[in-house]
Coordinates of C-alpha atoms and ligand atoms in Angstrom, one line a residue:
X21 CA -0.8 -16.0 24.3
X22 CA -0.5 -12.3 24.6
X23 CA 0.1 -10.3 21.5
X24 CA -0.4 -6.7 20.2
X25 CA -3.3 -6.1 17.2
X26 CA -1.2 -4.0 14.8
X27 CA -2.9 -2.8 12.1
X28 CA -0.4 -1.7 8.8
X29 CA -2.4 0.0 6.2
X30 CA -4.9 2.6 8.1
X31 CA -5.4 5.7 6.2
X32 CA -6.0 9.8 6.7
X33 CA -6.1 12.8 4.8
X34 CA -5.0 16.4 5.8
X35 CA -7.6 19.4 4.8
X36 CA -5.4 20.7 2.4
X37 CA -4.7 17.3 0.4
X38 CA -8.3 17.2 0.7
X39 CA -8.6 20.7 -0.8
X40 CA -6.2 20.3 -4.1
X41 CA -8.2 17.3 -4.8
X42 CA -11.4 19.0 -5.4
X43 CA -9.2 21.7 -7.3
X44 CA -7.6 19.0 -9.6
X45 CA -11.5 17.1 -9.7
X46 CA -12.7 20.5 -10.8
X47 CA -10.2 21.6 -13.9
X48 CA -9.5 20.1 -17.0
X49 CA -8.2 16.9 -18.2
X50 CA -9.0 14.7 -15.2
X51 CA -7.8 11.4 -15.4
X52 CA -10.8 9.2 -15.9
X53 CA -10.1 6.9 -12.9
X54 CA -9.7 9.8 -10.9
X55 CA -12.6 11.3 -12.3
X56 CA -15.1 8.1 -11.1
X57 CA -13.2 8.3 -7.7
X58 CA -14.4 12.0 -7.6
X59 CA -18.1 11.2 -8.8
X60 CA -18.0 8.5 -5.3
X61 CA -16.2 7.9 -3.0
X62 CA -14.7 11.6 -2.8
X63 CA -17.4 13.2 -3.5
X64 CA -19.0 15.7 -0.9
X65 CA -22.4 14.7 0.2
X66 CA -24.0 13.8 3.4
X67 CA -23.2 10.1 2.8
X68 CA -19.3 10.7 2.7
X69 CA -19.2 12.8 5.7
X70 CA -18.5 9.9 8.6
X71 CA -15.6 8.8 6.2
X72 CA -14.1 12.0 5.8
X73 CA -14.2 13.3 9.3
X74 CA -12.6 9.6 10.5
X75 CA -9.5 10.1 7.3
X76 CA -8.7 13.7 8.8
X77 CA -8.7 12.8 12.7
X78 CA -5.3 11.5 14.0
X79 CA -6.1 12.3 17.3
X80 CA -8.4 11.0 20.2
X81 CA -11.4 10.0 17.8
X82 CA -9.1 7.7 16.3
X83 CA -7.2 6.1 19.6
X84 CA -11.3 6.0 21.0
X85 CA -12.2 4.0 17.8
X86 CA -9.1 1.5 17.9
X87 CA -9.9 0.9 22.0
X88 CA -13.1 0.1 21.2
X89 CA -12.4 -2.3 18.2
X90 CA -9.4 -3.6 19.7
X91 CA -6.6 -2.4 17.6
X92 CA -3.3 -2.0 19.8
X93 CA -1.3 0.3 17.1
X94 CA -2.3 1.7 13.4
X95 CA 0.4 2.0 11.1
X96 CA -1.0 5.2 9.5
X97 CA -0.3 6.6 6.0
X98 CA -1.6 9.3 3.8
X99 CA -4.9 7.5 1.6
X100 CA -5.4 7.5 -2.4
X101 CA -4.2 8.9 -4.6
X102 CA -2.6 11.1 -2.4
X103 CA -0.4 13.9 -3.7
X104 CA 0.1 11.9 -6.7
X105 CA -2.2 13.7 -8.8
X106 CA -0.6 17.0 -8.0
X107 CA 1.7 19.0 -10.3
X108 CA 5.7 18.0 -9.1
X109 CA 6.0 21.2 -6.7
X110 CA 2.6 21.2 -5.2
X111 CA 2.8 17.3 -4.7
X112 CA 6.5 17.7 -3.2
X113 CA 5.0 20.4 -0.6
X114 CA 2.1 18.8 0.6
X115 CA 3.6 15.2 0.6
X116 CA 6.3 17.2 3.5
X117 CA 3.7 19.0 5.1
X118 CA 1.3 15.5 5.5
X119 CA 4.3 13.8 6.5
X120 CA 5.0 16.7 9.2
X121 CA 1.6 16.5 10.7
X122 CA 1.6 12.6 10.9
X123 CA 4.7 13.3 12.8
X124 CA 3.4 14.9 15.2
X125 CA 0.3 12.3 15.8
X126 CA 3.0 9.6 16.5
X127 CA 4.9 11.9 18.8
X128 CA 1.8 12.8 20.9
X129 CA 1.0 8.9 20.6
X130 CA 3.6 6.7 20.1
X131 CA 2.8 3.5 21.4
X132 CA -0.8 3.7 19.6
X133 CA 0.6 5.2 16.0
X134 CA 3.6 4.7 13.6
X135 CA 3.4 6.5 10.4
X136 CA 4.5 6.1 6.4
X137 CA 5.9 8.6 4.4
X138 CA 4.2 10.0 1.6
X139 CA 6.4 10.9 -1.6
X140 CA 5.8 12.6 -4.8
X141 CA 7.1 10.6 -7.4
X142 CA 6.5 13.0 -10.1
X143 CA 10.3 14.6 -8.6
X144 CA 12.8 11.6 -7.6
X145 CA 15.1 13.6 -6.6
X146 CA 12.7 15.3 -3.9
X147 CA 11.4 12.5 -3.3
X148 CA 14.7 10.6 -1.9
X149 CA 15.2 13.7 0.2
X150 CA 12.0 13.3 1.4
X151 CA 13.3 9.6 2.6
X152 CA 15.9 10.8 4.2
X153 CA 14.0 13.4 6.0
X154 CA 11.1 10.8 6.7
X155 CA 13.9 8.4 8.3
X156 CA 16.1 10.8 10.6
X157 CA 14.2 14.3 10.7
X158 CA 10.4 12.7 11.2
X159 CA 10.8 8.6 12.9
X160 CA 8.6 7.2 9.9
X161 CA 9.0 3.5 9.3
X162 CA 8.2 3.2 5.5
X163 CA 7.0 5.0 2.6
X164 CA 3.4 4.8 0.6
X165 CA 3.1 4.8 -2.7
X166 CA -0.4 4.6 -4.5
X167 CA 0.5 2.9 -7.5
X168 CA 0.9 5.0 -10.9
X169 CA 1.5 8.6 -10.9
X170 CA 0.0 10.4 -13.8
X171 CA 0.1 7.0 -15.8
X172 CA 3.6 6.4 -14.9
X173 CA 5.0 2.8 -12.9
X174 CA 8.1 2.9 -10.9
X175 CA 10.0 0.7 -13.2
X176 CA 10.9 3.4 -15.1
X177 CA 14.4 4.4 -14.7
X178 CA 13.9 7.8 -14.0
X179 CA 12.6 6.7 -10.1
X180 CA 15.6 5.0 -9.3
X181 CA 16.8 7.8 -6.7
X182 CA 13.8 6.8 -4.8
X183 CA 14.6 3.2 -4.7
X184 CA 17.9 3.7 -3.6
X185 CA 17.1 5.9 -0.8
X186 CA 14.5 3.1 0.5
X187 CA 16.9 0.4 0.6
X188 CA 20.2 2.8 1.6
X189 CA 18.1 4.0 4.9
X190 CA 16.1 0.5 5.2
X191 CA 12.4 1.7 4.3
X192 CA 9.7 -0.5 3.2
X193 CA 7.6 0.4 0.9
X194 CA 3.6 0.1 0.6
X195 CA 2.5 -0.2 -3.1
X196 CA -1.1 0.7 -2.5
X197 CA -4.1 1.0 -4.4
X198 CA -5.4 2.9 -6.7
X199 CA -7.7 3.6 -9.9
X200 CA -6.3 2.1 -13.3
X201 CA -4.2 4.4 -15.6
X202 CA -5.7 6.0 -18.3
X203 CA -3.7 4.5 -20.5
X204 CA -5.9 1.4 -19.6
X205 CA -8.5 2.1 -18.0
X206 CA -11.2 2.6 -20.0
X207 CA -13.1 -1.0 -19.8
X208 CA -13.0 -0.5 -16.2
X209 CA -15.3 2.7 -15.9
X210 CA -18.4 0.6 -16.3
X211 CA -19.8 -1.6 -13.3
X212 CA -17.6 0.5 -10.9
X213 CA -14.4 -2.1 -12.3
X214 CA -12.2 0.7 -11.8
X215 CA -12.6 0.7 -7.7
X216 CA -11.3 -1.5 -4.9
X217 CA -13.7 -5.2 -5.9
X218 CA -11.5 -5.3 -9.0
X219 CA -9.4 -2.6 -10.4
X220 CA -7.7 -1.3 -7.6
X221 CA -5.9 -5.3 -7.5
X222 CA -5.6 -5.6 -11.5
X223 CA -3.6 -1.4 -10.8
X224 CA -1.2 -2.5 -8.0
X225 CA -0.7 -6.4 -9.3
X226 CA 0.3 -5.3 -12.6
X227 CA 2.8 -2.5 -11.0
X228 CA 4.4 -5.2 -8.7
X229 CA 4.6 -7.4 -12.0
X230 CA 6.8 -4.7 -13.8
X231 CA 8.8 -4.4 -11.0
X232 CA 9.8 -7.6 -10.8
X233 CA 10.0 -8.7 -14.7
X234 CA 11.9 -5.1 -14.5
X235 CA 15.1 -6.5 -12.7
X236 CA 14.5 -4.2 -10.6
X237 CA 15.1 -6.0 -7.4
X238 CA 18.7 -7.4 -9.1
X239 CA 20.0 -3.6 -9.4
X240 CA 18.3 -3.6 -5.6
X241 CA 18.0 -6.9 -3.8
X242 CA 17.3 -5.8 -0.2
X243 CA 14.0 -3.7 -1.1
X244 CA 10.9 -4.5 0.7
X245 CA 8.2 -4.3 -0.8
X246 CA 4.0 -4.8 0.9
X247 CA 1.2 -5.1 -0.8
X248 CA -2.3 -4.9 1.0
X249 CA -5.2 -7.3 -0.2
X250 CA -3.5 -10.1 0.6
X251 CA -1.1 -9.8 -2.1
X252 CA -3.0 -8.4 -5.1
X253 CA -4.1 -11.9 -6.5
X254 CA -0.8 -12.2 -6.9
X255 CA 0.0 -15.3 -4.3
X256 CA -3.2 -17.0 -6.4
X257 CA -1.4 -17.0 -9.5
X258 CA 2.4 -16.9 -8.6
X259 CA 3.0 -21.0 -10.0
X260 CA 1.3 -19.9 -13.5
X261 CA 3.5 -16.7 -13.9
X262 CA 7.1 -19.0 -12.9
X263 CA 5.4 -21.5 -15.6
X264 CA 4.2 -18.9 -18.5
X265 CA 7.5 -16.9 -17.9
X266 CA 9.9 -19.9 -19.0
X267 CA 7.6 -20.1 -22.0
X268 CA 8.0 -16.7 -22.1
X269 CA 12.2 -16.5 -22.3
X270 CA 12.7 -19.4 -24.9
X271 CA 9.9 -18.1 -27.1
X272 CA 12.1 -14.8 -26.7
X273 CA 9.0 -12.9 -25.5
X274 CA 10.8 -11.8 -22.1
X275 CA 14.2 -11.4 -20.9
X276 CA 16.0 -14.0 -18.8
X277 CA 16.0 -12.7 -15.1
X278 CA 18.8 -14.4 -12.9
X279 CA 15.5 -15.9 -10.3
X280 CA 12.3 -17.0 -10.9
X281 CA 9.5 -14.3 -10.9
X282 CA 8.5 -15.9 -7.9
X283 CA 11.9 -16.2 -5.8
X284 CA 11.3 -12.2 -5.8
X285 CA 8.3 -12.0 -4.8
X286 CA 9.5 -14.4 -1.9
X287 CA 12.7 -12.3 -1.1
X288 CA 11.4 -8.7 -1.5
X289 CA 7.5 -8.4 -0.9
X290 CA 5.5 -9.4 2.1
X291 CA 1.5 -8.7 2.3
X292 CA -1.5 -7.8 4.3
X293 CA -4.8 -8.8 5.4
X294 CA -6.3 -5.5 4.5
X295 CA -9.5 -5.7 3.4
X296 CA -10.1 -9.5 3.0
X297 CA -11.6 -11.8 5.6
X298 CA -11.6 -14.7 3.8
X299 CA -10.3 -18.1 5.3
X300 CA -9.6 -19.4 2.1
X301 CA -7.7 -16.9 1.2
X302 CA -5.5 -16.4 4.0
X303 CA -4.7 -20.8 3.9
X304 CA -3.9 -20.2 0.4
X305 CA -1.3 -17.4 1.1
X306 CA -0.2 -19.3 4.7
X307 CA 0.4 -22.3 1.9
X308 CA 2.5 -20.1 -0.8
X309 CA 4.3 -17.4 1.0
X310 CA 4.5 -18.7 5.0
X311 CA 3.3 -17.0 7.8
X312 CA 6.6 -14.8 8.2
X313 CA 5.0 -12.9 4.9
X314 CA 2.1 -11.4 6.2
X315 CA 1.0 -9.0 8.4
X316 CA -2.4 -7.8 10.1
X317 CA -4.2 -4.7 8.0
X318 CA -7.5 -3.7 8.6
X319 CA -7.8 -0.8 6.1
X320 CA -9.4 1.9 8.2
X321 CA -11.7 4.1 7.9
X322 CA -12.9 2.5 4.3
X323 CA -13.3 -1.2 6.0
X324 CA -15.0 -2.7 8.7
X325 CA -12.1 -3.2 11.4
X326 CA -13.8 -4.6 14.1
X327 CA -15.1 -7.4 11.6
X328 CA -11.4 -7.5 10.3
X329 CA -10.3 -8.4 14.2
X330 CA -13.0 -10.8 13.9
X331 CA -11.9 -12.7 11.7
X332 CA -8.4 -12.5 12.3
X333 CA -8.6 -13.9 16.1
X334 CA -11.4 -16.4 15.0
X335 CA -9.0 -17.5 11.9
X336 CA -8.0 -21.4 11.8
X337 CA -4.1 -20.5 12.3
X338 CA -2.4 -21.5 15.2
X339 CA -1.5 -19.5 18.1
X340 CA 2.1 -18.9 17.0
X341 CA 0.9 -18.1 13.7
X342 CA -1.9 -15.6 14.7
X343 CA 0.9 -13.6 16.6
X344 CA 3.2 -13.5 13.7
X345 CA 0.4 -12.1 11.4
X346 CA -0.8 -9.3 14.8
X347 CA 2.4 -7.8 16.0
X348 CA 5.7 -9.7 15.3
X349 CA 6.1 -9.5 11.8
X350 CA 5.1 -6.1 11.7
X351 CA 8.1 -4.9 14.3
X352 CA 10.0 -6.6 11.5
X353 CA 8.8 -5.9 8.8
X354 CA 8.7 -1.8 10.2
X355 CA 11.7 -1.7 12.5
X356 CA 8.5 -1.3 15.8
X357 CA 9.7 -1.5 19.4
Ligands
LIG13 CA1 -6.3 1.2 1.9

């Protein structure tokens, strides 16, 4: 069986991105998640160098990488935080001007690249015209969001323009990673907790939970959407949290949602591979979600793609199955020729 490898959460930077984070890193009031991300992985030393220069190439370095590891197509989106720890005007600019130059990558290669649009949450209104923009100005399949901004979850009914511009103009979006909110964060700053073995999950899990135990997906039921790391822990636990939440509505703790915490989270989310090779772990969300709910993610430049490939054409799946996961529910899933 023939099949493309596409590959849905690959990451870059653009210099000035870059640049504002090392201004934010350097002022006052850092947010302490941020803070630890500065002190490591974003820190500039010798040892971040490789990682850096692969995040701001979109170019032939990157298409010479993927032929080499095997990746057919990288769906290619602006890395945490992103511009989400920018003031509101700033954040607005440079989410436009990253979007712009990832553009022009896909233009130049667009049967190796498709790209996702950053927004800046911290103005909704910009932010839906940056949809809009993304959609009919710029050819960019779906949106990115690194989970909170400045301690703030999209639940919150002040981000509603930006949910329904992403389900108006059919745009998934990827609720990825990223450091825990301050607001919580502060028994995950020892041990490294607050990075991607543990925190980044407990972050993007808990934003997803809000936005389902929100109602957010009954004001709007055709949103998509993905979550990398094979779901967040989420597929794991998703019989305890249909279970604790009927506890939790006749004890009066919750409100009474019109599905099942789970029914959402098998109408409006799919997830990726990025980052876990794991057998287990893909059998246990094959056995919860279906193969028609996950998609191929290698989580370039931060992981080891070619052992992600590895695994994935080596997996116990069938042949069917392991096409599905590659290429065709991605073209769903991102509207791909
Ligand atoms: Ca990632």
């Amino acid at each position: 069986m023939t099949f493309r490898r596409i590959a849905v959460e690959e990451a870059f930077v653009t210099p000035e991105i870059m640049a504002q984070w090392y201004v934010v890193l350097a002022g006052r009031n850092v947010e302490p998640g941020f803070a630890k991300m500065g002190e490591s992985i974003l820190a500039q030393t010798p040892a971040n160098k490789p990682l850096d220069d692969r995040l701001l190439d979109i170019g032939a370095a990157r298409i010479a990488h993927m032929d080499q590891v095997g990746i057919d197509m990288q769906i290619i989106s602006l890395t945490s935080p992103g511009v989400q720890v920018f003031e509101a005007a700033l954040a607005t600019r440079l989410a436009a001007e990253s979007n712009d130059a990832l553009a022009e990558a896909v233009r130049a290669h667009p049967t190796r690249f498709a790209g996702l649009a950053a927004i800046a949450p911290q103005d909704p209104a910009a932010a839906a015209k940056e949809i809009e923009r993304a959609v009919q100005k710029l050819g960019l399949k779906g949106l990115i969001v690194n989970s909170h901004t400045m301690g703030e979850y999209l639940d919150a009914a002040k981000f509603r323009p930006i949910f329904e511009a992403a389900q108006a103009l059919d745009m998934p979006i990827y609720l990825h990673p990223r450091e825990p909110a301050a607001s919580w964060v502060t028994p995950y700053l020892d041990y490294a907790l607050w990075f991607a073995g543990w925190g980044f999950a407990a972050e993007t899990g808990l934003h997803a939970m809000r936005l389902i135990m929100s109602g957010l997906f009954d004001r709007f039921p055709k949103l998509k959407i993905v979550l990398g790391h094979m779901g967040e822990g989420i597929p794991f636990w998703l019989q305890r949290i249909d279970n604790r939440y009927l506890l939790e509505v006749k004890i009066g703790a919750c409100e009474k949602l019109p599905k099942l915490p789970s029914e959402y989270f098998l109408e409006n989310f799919v997830i990726t591979t990025s980052g876990v090779t794991s057998m287990p772990a893909l059998r246990l969300s094959l056995d919860v979600l279906g193969v028609d709910r996950i998609l191929f993610a290698a989580d370039f430049p931060y992981e080891d793609d070619a052992e992600a490939v590895r695994f994935m054409d080596g997996a116990s799946v069938t042949e069917e199955e392991r096409r599905k996961i590659y290429e065709t529910n991605a073209c769903r899933v991102f509207k791909l020729a």
